[in-house]
Tab-separated table of C-alpha atoms in Angstrom:
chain	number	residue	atom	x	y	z
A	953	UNK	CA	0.000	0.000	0.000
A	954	UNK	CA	1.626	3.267	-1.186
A	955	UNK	CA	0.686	6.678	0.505
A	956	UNK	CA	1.729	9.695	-1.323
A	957	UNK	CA	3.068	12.482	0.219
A	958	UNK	CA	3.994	15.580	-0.316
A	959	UNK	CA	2.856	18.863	-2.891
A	960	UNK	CA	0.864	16.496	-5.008
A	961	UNK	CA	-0.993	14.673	-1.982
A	962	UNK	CA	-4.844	14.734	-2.245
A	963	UNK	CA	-5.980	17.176	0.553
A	964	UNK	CA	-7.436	15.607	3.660
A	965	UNK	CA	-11.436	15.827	4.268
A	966	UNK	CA	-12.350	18.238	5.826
A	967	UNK	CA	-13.764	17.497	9.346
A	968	UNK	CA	-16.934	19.078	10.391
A	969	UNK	CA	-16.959	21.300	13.471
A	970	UNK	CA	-18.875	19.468	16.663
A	971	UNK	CA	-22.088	20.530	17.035
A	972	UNK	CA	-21.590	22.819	20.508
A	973	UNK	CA	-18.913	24.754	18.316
A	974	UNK	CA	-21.748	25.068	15.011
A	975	UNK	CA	-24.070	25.811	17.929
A	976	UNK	CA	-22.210	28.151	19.199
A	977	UNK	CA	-19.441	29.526	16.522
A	978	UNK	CA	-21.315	28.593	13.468
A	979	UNK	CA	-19.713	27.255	10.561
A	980	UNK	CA	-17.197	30.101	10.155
A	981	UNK	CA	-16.215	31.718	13.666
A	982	UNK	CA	-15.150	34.982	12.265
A	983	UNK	CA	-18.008	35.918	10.176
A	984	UNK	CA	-19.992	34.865	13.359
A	985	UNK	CA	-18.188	37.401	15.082
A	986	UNK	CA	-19.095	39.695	12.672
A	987	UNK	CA	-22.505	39.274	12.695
A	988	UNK	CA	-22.394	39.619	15.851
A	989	UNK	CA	-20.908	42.596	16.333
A	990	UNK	CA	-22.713	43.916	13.751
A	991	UNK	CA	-26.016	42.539	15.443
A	992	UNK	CA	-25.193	44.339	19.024
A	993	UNK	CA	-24.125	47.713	17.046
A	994	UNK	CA	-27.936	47.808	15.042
A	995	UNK	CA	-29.412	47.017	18.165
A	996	UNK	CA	-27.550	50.026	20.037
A	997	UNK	CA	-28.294	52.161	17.756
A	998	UNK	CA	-31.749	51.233	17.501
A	999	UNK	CA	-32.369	51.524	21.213
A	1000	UNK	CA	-30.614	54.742	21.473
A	1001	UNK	CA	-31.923	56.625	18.310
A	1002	UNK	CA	-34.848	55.127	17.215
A	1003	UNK	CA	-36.731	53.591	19.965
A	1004	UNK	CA	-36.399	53.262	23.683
A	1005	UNK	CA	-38.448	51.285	26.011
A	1006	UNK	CA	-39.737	52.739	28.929
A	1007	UNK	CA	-41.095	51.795	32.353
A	1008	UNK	CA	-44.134	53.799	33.501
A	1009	UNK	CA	-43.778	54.572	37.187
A	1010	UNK	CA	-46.566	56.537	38.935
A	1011	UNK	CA	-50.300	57.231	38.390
A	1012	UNK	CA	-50.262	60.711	36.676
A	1013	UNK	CA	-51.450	59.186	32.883
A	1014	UNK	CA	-53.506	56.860	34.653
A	1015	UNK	CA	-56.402	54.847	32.965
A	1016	UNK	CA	-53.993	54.916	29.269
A	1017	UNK	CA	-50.341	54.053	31.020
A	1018	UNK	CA	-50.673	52.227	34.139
A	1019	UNK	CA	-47.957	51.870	36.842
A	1020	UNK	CA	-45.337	49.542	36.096
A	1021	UNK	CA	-46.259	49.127	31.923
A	1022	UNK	CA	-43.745	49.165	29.625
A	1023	UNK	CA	-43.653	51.000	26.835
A	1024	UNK	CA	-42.059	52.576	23.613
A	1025	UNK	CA	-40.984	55.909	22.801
A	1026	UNK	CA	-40.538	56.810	18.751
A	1027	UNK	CA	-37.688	59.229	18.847
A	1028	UNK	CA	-37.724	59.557	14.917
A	1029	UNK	CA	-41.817	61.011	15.359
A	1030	UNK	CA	-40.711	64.476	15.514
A	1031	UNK	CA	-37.728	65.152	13.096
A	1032	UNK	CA	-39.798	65.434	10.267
A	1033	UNK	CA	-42.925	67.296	12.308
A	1034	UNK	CA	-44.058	68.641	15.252
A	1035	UNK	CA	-45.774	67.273	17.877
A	1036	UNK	CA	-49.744	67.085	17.941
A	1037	UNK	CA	-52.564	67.804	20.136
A	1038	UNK	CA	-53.430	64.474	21.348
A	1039	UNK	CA	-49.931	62.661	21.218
A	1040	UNK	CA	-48.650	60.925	24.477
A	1041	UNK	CA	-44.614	62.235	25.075
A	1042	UNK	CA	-41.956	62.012	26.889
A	1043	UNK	CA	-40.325	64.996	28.156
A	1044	UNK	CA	-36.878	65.369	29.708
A	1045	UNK	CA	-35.028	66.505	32.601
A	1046	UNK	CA	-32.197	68.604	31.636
A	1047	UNK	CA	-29.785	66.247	33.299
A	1048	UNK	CA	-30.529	63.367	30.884
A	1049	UNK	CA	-32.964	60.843	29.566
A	1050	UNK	CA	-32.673	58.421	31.711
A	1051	UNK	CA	-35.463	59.213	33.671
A	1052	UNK	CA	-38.688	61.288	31.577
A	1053	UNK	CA	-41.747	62.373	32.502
A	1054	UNK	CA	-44.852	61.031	30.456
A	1055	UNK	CA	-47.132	63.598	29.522
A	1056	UNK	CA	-49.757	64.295	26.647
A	1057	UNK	CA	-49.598	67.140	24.577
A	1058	UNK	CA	-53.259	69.403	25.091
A	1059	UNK	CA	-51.713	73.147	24.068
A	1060	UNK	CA	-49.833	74.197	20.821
A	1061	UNK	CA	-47.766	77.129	20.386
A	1062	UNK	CA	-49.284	80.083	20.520
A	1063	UNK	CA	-51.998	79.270	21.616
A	1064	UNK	CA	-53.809	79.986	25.464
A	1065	UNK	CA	-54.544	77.227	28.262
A	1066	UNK	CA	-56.665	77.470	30.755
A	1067	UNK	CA	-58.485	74.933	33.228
A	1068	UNK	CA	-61.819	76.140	34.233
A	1069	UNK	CA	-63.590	74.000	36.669
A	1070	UNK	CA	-62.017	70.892	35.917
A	1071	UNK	CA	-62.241	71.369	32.109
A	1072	UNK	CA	-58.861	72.222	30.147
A	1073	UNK	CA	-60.149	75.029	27.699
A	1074	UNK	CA	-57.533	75.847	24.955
A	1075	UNK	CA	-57.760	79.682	23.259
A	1076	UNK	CA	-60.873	79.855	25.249
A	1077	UNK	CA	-62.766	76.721	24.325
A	1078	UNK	CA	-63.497	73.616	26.232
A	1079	UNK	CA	-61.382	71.245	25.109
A	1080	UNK	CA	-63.019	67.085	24.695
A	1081	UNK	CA	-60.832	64.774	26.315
A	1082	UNK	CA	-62.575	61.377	25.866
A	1083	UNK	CA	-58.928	60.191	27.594
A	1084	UNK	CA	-59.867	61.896	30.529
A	1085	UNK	CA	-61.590	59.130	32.860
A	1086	UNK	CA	-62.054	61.162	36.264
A	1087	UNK	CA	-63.345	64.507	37.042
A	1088	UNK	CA	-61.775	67.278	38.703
A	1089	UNK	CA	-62.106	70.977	40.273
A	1090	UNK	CA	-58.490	72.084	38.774
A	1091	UNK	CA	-58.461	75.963	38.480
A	1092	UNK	CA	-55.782	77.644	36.710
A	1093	UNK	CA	-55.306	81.176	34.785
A	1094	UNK	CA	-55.168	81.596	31.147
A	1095	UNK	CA	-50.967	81.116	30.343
A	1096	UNK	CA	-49.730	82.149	26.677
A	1097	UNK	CA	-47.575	79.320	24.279
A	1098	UNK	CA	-44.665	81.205	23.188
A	1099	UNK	CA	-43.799	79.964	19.730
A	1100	UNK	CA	-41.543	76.614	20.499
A	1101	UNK	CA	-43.684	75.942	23.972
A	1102	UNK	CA	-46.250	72.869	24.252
A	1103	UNK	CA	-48.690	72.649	27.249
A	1104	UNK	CA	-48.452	69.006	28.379
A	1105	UNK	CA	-50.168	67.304	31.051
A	1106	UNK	CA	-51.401	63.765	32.671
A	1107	UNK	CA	-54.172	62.028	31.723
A	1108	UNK	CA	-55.000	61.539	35.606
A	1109	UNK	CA	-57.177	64.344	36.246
A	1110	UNK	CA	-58.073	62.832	40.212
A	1111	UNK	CA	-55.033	63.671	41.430
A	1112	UNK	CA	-54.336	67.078	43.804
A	1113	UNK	CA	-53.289	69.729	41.137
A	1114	UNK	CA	-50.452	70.123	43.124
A	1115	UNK	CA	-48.886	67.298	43.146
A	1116	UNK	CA	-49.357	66.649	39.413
A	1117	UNK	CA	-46.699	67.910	37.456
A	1118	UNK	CA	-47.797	69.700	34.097
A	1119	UNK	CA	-47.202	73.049	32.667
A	1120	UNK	CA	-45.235	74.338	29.302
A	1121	UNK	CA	-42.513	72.441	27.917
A	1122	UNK	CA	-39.692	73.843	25.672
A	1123	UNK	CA	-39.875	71.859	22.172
A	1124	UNK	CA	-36.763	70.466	23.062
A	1125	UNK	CA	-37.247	69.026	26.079
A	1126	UNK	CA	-39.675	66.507	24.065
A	1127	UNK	CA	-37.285	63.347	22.828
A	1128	UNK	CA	-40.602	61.391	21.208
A	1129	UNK	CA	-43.659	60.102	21.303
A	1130	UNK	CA	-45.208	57.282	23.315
A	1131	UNK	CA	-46.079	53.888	21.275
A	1132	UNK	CA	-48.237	51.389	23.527
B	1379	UNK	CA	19.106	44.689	33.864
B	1380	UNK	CA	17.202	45.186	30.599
B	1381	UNK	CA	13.136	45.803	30.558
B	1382	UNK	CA	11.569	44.621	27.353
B	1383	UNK	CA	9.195	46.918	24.975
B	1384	UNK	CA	6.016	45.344	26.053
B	1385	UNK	CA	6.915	45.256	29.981
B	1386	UNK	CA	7.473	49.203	29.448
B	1387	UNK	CA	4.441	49.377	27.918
B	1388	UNK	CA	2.525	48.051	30.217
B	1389	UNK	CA	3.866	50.219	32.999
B	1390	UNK	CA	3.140	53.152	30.974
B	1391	UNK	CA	0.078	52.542	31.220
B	1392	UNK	CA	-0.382	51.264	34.659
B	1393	UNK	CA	1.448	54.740	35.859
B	1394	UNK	CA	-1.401	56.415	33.014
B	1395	UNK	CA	-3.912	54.661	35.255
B	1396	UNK	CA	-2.997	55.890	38.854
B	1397	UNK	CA	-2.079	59.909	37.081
B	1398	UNK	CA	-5.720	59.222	35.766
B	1399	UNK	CA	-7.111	58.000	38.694
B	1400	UNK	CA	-5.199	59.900	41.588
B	1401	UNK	CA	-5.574	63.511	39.606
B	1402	UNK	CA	-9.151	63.228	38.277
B	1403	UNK	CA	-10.828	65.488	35.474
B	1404	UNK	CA	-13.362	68.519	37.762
B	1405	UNK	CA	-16.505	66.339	35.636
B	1406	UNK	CA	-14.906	63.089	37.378
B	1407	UNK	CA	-14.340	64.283	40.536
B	1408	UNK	CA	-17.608	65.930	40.615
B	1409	UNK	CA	-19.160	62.496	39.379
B	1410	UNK	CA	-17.250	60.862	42.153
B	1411	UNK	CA	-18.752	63.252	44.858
B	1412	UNK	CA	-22.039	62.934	43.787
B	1413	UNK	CA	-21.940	59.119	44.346
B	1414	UNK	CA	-20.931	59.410	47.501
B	1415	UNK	CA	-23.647	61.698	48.261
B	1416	UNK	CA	-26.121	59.540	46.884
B	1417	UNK	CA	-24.442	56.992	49.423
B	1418	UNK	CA	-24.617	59.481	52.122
B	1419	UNK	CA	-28.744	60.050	51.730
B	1420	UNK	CA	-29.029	56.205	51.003
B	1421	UNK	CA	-29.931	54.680	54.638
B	1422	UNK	CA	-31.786	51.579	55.574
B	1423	UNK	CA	-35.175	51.217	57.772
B	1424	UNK	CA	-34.459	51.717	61.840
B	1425	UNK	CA	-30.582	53.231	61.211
B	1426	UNK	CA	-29.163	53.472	64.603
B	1427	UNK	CA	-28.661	57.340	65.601
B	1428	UNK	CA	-24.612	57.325	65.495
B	1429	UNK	CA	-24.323	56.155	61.932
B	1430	UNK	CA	-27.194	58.604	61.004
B	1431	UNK	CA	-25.233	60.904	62.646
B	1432	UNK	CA	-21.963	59.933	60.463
B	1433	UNK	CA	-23.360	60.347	57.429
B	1434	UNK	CA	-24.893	63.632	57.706
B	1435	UNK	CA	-21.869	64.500	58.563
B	1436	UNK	CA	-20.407	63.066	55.637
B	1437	UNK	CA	-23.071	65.245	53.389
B	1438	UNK	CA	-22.161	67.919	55.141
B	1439	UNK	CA	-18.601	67.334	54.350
B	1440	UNK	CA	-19.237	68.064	50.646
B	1441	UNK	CA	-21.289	71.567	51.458
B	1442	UNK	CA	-19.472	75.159	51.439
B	1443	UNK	CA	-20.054	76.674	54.871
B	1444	UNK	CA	-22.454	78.581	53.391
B	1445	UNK	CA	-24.012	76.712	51.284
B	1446	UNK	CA	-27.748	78.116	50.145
B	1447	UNK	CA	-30.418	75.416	49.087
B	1448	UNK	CA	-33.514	76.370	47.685
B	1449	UNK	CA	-36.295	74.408	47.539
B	1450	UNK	CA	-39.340	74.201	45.449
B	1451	UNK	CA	-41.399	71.069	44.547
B	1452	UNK	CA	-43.706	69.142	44.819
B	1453	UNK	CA	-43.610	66.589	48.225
B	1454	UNK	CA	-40.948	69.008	49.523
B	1455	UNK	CA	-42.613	72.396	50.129
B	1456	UNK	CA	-41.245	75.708	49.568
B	1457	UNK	CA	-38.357	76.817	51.802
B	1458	UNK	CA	-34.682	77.917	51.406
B	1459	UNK	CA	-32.069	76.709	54.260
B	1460	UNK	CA	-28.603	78.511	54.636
B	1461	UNK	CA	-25.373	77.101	56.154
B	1462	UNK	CA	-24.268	74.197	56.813
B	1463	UNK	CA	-25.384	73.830	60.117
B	1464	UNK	CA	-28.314	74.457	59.664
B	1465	UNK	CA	-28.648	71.584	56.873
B	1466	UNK	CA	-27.016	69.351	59.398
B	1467	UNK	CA	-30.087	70.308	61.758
B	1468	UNK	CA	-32.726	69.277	58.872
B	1469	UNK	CA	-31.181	66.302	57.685
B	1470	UNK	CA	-31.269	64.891	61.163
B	1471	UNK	CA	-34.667	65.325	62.016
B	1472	UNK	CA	-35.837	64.116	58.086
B	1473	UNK	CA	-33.885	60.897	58.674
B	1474	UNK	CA	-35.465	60.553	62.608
B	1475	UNK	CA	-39.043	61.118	60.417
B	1476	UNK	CA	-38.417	59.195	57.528
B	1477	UNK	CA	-37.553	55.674	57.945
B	1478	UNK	CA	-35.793	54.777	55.389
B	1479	UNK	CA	-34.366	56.305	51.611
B	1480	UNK	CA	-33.371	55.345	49.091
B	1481	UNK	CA	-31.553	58.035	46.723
B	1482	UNK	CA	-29.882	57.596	43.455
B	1483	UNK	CA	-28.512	60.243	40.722
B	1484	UNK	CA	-29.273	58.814	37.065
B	1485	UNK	CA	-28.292	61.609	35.128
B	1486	UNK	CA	-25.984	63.882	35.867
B	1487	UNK	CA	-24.759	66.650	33.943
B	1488	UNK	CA	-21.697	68.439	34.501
B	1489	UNK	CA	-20.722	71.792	33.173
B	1490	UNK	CA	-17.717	72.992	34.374
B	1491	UNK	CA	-16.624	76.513	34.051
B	1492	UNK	CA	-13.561	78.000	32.475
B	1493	UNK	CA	-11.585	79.239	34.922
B	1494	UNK	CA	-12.227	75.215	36.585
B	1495	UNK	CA	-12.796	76.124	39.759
B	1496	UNK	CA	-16.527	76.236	39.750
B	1497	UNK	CA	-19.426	74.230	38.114
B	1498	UNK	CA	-22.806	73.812	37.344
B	1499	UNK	CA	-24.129	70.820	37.813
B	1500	UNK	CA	-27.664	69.284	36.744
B	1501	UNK	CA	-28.431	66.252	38.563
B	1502	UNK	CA	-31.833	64.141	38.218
B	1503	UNK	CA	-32.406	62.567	42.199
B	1504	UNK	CA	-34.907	59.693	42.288
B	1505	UNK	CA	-35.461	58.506	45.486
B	1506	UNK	CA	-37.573	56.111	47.388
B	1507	UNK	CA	-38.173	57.096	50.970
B	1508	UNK	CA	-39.645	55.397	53.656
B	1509	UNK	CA	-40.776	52.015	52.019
B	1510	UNK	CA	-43.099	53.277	49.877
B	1511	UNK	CA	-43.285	51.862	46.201
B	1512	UNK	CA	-43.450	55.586	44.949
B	1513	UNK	CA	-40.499	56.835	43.111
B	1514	UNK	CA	-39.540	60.371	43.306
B	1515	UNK	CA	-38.074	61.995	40.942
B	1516	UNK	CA	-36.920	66.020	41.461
B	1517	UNK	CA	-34.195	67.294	38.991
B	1518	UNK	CA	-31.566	70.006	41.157
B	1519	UNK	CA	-29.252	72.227	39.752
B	1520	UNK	CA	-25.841	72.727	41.619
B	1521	UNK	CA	-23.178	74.808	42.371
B	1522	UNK	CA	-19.648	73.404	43.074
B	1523	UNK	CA	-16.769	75.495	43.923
B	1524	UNK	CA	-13.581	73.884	44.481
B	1525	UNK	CA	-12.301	74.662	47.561
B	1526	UNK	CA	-9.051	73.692	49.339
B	1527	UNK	CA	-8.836	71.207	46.230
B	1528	UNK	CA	-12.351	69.480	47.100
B	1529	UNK	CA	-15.328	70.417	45.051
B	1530	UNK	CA	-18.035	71.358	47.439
B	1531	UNK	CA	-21.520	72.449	46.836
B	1532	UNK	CA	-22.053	76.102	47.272
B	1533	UNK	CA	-25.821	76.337	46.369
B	1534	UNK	CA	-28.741	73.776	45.171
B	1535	UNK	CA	-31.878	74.547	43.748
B	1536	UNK	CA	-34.742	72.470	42.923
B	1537	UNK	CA	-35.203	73.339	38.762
B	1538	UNK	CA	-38.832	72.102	37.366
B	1539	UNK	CA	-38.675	70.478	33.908
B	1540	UNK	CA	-42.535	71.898	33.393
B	1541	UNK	CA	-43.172	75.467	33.778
């Protein structure tokens, strides 16, 4: 029986990876790597410029966000337009984003906000909230949107007034809107 | 004796490390401050009266003398307290009333000023106090100064996010 050796030898087979390394590596361990990699960077970015998720703590948008829900926020809803009368948002601390306050948007710019015996009245009007589950007594006086200021408040109208934070954010305090 | 290219490199770096470490950036020293206050305010349910007593101290540490906090929020009332003493004064009778915090800083925001020996600092507190499943969340702008080569806080405000 001859065996040839050398430059003109007949390559060896090939053996095939055990299955905890195909499992695990895949066939090719680099582009794994890669993928990988590439994977964990799509998902970063994603997370961090596209959509967050959030953790609702507290009772201020009670019934639509309840305590302890998680949620989404849409960064990308307002490069292209401005927020809406209506939209859910998260607003943030001038610290950072890691903690936001959850608030919908019920005043535009430019316009006047009011609450009148419980009712939020916008450039005079009463405003329908069909969000709104509980009634209230809030009383406040008529306060002018300057032209980049949103009037933004919880859906949880049972609460004290005073220990419900709302009031006139800056456009740029707004990062996105809420996505249940 | 002869010290090979990769052995020097490596103690390049680890004396990079303790320069780094030893003289800190004003943001990182600030940051560093600010986590030990957080660890200062943090105290467990029934805290016996001398370590209460330590770590007020220990907040107190990282106040100017004269330190000016104002407050103005929701849960904690309107009122502005001056001097350290009399800060010392408050934050032992809140922790003989509240049983209980716990206070963490997840943002923080650092400005530091040019001539780096003052800064503004935004911090975010959230705190749990008491055992109650409530978060709190209050946002504070601060003053440091640097003082005798320790950043200390000079004046705190409470800053609303909503006007």
């Amino acid at each position: 029986m001859q065996v040839e050796q050398g430059p003109w030898a007949a390559p060896a087979p090939r053996q095939a990876p055990p299955l905890w390394h195909r499992l695990l590596l895949g066939r090719n361990p680099r582009r794994t790597l890669f993928r990988a990699v590439l994977l964990a960077a799509l998902a970063f970015l994603t997370l961090r410029y596209v959509v967050t998720p959030v953790r609702v703590q507290g009772i201020s948008m009670w019934p639509t966000c309840r305590d302890g829900q998680w949620a989404w926020v849409y960064r990308l809803a307002y490069v292209f337009s401005e927020p809406r009368r209506g939209d859910i948002v998260a607003v943030r601390f001038t610290a950072g984003e890691h903690v936001m306050l959850l608030k919908r948007v019920v005043g535009l710019p430019g316009e006047t906000v009011s609450f009148h015996g419980g009712r939020l009245h916008v450039n005079g009007r009463p405003l329908d909230e069909p969000y709104v589950r509980s009634p209230c007594d809030w009383e406040e006086p008529e306060r002018l949107l300057g032209p980049d200021e949103y009037y933004v408040v919880g859906d949880n109208r049972a609460m004290p007034r005073e220990d419900h934070v709302h009031g006139i954010a800056e456009r740029w305090r707004i990062v996105g809107r809420l996505i249940q | 004796m002869r010290i090979s290219w990769p052995v020097w490199g490596v103690l390049v770096a680890l004396a990079g490390a303790m320069v780094w470490w030893a003289w800190p950036s004003p943001e990182k020293a600030i940051r560093r401050e600010l986590s030990a206050l957080a660890d200062a305010f943090t105290y467990p349910p029934n805290e016996p009266p001398l370590n209460a007593w330590s770590e007020v101290n220990q907040i107190c540490l990282r106040l100017t003398p004269d330190v000016e906090i104002h407050l103005d929020a929701p849960g904690l009332g309107r009122r502005t307290v001056h001097g350290r003493e009399e800060v010392r004064q408050g934050l032992l009778a809140w922790r003989q009333r509240v049983n209980g915090a716990r206070v963490e800083f997840p943002d923080i925001r650092v400005l530091v000023g040019p001539d780096r020996t003052s800064a503004v600092v935004y911090v975010t507190v959230q705190a749990q106090v008491g055992g109650e499943p409530d978060l709190g969340v209050q946002e504070f702008k601060l003053l440091f100064q640097k003082d005798d080569g320790r950043w200390r806080i000079a004046r705190a405000e409470s800053v609303q996010p909503l006007r």
